[in-house]
mmCIF file of C-alpha atoms and ligand atoms in Angstrom:
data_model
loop_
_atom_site.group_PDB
_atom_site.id
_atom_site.type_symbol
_atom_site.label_atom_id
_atom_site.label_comp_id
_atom_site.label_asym_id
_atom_site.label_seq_id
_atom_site.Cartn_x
_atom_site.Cartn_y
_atom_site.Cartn_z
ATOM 1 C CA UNK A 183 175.262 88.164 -35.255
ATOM 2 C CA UNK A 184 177.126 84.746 -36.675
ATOM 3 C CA UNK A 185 177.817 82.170 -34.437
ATOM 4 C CA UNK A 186 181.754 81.428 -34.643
ATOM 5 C CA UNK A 187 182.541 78.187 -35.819
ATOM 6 C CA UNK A 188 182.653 75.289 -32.376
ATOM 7 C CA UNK A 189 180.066 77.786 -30.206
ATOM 8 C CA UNK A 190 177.102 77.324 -29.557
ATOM 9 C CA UNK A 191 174.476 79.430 -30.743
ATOM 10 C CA UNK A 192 173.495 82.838 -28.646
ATOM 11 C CA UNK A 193 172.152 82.170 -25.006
ATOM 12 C CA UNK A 194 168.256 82.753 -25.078
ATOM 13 C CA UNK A 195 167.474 86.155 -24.053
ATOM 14 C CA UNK A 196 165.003 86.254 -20.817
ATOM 15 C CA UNK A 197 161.773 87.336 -21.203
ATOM 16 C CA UNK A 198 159.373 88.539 -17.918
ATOM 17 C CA UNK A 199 155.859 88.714 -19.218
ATOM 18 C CA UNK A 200 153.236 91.167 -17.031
ATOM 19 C CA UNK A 201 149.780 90.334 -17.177
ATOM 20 C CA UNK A 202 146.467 91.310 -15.986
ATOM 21 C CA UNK A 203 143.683 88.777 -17.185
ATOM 22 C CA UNK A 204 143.491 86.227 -19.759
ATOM 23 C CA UNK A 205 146.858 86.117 -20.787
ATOM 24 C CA UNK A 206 146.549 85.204 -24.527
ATOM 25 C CA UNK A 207 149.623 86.947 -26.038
ATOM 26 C CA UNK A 208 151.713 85.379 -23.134
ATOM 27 C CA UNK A 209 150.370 81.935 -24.461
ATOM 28 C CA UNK A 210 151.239 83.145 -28.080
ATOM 29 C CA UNK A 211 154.731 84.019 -26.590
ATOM 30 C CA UNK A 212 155.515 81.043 -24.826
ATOM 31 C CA UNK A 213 154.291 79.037 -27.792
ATOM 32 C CA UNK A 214 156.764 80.837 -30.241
ATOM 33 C CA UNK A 215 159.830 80.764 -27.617
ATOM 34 C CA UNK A 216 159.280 76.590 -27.459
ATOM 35 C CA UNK A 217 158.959 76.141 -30.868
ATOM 36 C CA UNK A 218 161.960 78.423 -31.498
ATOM 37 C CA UNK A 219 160.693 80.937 -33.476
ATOM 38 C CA UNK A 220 162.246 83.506 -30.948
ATOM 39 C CA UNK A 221 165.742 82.943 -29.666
ATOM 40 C CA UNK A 222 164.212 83.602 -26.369
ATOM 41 C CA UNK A 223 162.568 81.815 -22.897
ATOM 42 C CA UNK A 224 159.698 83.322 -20.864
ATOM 43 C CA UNK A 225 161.622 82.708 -16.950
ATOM 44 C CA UNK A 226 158.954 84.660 -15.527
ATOM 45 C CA UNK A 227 155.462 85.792 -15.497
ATOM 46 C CA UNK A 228 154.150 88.492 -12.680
ATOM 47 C CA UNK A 229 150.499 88.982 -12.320
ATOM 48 C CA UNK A 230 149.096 92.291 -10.219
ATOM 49 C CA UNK A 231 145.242 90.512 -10.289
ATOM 50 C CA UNK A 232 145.496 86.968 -8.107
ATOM 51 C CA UNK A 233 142.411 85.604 -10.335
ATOM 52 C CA UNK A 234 144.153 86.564 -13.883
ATOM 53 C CA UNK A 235 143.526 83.451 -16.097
ATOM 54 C CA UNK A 236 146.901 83.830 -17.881
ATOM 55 C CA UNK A 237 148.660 82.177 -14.620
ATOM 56 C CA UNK A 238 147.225 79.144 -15.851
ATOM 57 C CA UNK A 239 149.860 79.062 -19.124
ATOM 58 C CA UNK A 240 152.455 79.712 -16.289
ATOM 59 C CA UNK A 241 151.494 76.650 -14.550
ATOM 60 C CA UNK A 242 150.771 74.625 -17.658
ATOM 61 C CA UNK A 243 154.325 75.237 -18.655
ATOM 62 C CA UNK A 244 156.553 75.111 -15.541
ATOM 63 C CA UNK A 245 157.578 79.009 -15.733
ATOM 64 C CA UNK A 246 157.783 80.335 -12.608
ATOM 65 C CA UNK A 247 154.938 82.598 -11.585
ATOM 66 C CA UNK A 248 154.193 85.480 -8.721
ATOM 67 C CA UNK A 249 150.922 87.597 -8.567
ATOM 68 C CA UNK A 250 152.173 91.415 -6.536
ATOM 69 C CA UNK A 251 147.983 92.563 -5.674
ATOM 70 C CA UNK A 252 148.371 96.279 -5.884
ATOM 71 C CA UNK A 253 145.559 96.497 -3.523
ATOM 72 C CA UNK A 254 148.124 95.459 -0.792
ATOM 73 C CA UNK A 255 150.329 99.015 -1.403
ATOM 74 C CA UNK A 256 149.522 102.516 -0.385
ATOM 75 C CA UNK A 257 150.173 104.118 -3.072
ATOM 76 C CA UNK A 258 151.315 103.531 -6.920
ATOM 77 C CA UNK A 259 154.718 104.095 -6.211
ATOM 78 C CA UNK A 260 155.141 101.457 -3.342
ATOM 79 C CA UNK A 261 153.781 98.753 -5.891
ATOM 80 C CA UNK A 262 155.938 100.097 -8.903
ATOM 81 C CA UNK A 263 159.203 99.879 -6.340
ATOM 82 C CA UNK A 264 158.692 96.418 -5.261
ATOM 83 C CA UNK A 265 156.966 95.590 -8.825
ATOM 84 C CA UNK A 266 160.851 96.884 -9.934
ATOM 85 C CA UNK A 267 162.691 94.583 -7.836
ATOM 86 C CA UNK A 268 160.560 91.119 -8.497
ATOM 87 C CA UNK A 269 161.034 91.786 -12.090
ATOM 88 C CA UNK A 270 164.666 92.127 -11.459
ATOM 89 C CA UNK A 271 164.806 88.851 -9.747
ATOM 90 C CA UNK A 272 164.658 87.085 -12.942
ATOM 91 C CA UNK A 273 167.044 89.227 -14.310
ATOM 92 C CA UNK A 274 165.794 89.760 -17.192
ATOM 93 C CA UNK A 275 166.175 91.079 -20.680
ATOM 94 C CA UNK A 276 163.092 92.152 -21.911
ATOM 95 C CA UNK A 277 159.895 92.863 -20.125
ATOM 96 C CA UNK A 278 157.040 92.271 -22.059
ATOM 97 C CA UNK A 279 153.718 94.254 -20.933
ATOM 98 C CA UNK A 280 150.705 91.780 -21.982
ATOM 99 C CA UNK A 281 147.446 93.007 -21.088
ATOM 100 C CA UNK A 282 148.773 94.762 -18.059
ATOM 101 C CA UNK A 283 146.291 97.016 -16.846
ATOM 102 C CA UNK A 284 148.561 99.641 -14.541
ATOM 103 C CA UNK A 285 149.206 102.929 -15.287
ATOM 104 C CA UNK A 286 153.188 103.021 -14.420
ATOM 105 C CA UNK A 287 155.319 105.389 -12.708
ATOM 106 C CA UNK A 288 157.883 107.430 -14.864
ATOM 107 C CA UNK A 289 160.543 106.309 -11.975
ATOM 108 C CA UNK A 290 159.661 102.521 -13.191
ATOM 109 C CA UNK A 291 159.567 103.277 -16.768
ATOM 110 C CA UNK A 292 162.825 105.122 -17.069
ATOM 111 C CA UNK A 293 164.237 101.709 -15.024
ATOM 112 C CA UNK A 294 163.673 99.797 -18.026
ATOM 113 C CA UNK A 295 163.756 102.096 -20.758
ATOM 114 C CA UNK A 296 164.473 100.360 -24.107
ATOM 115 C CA UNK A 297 164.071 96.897 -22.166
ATOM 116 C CA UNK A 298 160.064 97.432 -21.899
ATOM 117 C CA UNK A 299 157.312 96.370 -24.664
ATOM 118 C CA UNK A 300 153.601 97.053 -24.950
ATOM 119 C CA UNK A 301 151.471 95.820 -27.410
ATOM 120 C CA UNK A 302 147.990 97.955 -27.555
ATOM 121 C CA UNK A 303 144.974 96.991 -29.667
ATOM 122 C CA UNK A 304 144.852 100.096 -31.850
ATOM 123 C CA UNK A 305 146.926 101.429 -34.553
ATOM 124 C CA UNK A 306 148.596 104.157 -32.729
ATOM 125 C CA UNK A 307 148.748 107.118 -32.344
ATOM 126 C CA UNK A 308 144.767 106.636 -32.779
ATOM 127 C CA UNK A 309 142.868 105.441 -29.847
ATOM 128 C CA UNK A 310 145.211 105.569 -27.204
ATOM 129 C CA UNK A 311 143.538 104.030 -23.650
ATOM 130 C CA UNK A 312 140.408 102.056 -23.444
ATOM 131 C CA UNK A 313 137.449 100.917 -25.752
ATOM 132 C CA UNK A 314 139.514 100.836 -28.693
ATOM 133 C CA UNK A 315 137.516 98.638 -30.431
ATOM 134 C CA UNK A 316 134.092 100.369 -30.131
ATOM 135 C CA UNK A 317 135.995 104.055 -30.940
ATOM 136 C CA UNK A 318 137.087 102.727 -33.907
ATOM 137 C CA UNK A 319 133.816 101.526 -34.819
ATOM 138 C CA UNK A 320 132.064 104.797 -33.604
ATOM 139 C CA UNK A 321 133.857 106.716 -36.137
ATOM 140 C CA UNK A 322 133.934 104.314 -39.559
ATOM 141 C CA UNK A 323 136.727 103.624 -39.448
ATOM 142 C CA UNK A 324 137.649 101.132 -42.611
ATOM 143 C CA UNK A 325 140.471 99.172 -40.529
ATOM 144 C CA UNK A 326 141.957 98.549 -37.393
ATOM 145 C CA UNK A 327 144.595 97.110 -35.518
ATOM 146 C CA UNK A 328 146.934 96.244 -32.911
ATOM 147 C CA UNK A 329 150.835 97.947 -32.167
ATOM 148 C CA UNK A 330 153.775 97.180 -30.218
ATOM 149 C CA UNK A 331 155.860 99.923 -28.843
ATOM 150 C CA UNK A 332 158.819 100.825 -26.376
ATOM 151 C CA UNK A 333 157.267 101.673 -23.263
ATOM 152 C CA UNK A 334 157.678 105.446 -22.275
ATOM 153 C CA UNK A 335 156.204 107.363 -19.058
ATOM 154 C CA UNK A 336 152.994 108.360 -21.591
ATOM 155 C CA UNK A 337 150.449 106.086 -21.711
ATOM 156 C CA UNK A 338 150.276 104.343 -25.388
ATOM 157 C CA UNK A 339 153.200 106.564 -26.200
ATOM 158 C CA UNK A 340 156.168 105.362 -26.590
ATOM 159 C CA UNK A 341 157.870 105.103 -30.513
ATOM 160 C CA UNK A 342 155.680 102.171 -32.369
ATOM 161 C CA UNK A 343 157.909 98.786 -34.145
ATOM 162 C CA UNK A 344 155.524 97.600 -35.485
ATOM 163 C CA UNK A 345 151.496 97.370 -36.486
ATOM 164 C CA UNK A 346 149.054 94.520 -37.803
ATOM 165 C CA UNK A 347 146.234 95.866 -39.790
ATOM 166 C CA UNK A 348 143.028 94.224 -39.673
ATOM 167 C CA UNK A 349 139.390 94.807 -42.013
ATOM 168 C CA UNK A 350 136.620 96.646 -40.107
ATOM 169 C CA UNK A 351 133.767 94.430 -41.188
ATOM 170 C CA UNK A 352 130.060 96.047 -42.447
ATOM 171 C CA UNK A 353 128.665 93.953 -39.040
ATOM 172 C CA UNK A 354 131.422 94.137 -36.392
ATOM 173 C CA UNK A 355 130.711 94.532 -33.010
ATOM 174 C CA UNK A 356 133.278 95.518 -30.781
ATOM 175 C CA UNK A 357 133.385 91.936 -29.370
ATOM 176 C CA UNK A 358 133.747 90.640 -33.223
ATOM 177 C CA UNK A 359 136.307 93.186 -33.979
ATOM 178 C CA UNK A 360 138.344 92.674 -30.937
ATOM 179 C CA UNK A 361 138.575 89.206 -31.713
ATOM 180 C CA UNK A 362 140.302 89.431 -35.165
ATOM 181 C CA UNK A 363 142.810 92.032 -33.522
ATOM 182 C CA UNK A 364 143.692 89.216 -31.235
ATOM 183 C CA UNK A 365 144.313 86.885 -33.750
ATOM 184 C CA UNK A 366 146.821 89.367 -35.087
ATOM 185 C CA UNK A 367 148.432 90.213 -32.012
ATOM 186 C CA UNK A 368 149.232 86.863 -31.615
ATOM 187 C CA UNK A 369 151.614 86.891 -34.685
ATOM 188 C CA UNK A 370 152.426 90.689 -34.129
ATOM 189 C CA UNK A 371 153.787 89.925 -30.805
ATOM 190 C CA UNK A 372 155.912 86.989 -31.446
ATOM 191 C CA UNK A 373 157.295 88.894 -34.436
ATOM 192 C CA UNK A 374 158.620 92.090 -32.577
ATOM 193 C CA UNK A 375 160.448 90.163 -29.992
ATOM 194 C CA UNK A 376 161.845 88.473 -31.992
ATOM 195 C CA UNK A 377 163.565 91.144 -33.852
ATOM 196 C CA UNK A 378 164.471 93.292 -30.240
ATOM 197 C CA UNK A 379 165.684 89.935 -29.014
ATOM 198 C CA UNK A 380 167.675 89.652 -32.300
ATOM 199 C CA UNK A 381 169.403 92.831 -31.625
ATOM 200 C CA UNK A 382 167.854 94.063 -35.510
ATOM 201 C CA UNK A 383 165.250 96.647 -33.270
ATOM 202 C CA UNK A 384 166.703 98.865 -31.014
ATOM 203 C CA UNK A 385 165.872 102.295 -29.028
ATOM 204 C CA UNK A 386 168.311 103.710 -26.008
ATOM 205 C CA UNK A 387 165.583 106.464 -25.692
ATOM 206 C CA UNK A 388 166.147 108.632 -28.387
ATOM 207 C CA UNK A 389 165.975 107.186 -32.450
ATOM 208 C CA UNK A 390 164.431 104.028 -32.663
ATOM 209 C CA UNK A 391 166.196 101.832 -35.328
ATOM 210 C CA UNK A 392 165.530 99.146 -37.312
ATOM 211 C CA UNK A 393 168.948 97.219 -38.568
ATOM 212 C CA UNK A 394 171.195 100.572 -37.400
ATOM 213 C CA UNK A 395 168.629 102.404 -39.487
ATOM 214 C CA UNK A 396 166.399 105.317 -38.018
ATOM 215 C CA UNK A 397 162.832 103.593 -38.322
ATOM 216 C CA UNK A 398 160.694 106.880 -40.002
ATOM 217 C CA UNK A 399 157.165 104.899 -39.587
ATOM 218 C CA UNK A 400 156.489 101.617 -37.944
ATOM 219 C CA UNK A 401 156.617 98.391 -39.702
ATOM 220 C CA UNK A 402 153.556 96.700 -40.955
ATOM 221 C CA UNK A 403 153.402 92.828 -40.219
ATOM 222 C CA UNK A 404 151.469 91.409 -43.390
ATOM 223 C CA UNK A 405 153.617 93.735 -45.646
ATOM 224 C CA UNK A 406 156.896 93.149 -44.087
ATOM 225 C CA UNK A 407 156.297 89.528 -43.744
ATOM 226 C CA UNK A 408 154.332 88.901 -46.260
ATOM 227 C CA UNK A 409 151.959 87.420 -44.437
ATOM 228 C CA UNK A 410 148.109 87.181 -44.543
ATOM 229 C CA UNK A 411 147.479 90.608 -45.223
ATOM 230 C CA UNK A 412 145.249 93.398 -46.641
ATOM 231 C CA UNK A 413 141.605 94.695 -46.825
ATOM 232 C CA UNK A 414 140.473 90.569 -48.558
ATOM 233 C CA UNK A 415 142.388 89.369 -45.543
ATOM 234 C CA UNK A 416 138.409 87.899 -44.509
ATOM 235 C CA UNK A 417 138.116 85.714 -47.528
ATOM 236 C CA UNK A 418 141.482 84.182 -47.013
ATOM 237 C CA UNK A 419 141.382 80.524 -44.379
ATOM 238 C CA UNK A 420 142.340 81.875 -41.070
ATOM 239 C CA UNK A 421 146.096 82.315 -39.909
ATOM 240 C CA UNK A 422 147.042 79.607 -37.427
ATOM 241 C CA UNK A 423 147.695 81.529 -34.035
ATOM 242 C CA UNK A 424 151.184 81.829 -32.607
HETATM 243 C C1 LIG B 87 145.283 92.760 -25.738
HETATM 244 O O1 LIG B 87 144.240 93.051 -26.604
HETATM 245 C C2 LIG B 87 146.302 93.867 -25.736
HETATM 246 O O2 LIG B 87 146.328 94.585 -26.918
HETATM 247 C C3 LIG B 87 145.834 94.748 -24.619
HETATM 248 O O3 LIG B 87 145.274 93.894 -23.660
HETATM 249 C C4 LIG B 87 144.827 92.711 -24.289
HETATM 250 C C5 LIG B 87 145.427 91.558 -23.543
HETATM 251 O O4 LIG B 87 144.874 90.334 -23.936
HETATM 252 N N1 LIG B 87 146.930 95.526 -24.109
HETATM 253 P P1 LIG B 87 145.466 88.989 -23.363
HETATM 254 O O5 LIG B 87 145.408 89.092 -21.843
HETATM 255 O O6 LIG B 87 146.857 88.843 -23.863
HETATM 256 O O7 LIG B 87 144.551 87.911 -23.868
#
């Protein structure tokens, strides 16, 4: 979209990150939101775990924080409902699962259907759930990776935007591998929000699209970007993260 000549440019979209622990790709978020490199702001962060060490990048950078303990509802939907209605507080545009560890009502989901992100260390559709890391090691497997989707009431199964590919090396452990996935989340993330905060990503529920296009098969970062990329991606000096 072009700015008309005397405006200013687009007001940031509003980004509400969820987290559960550590809280990395909400660091690599924030980090690409202040230096620009999404036309967007992180105005809140919700936490259901009070000890989750991402609250700390909250803090660190003045964006208003809550933790919601889902041990303090009866049952998954009274969390979800008033999960629903803090997110809606900061009225947002986008809300950006990172690392949140809740299985989520279809009631919630539909709420924020084609508003709702979740990036998942595995190239989907393979290793859906937990362990990714030491599954994909388990069976060989020559690479790995990390994907962001739309959010959908099946669990790692909403349409995928987009994947970054990472080399299964001859002495990973799933501690080594998960590590290197990281690193690419951290520019995979960034990357995709950018584009659905753009407007050039898109999905109502029914055909994702990519620039008005139908999107056949998700995008790869390191090809579309071209970016640090492909199976020598080890012998190459390390990406800077963000
Ligand atoms: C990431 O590996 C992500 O793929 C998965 O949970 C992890 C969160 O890590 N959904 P962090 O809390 O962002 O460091």
């Amino acid at each position: 979209m072009s700015v008309p000549a005397g405006q200013s440019a687009a007001t940031p979209k509003r980004l509400v990150v969820l987290i559960s622990g550590r809280g990395s790709n909400l660091g690599a978020l924030i980090e690409a939101c202040e230096q620009d490199r999404i036309p967007a702001q992180v105005v809140g962060v919700i936490s259901n775990r009070p000890d989750a060490a991402g609250l700390g990048f909250a803090e660190q950078h003045h964006i208003p924080h809550r933790v919601l303990n889902h041990r303090d509802y009866p049952s998954r939907e009274a969390f979800d409902a008033d999960l629903a209605t803090a997110i809606e507080d900061y009225a947002p545009d986008l809300v950006i699962l990172a690392g949140f560890m809740r299985i989520l009502t279809p009631g919630f989901v539909d709420r924020f259907t084609g508003r709702m992100l979740n990036i998942h260390p595995s190239l989907l559709p393979k290793y859906r759930g937990l362990d990714t890391h030491a599954r994909a090691l388990a069976d060989g497997e020559p690479e790995h990776g990390a994907s962001v989707h739309f959010v959908t009431p099946e669990l790692d199964g909403g349409p995928v935007i987009m994947q970054a590919r990472v080399p299964v090396a001859p002495d990973d452990t799933p501690e080594t591998l998960a590590a290197r996935v990281q690193r690419a989340e951290h520019r995979l993330y960034p990357e995709v929000v950018r584009r659905v905060c753009s407007g050039e990503i898109q999905w109502s529920g029914r055909i994702l699209q990519a620039d008005g296009s139908p999107l056949e098969a998700p995008l790869q970062l390191d090809e579309d970007t071209h970016d640090v990329s492909g199976p020598d991606a080890r012998s190459r000096p390390p990406h800077p993260v963000g």
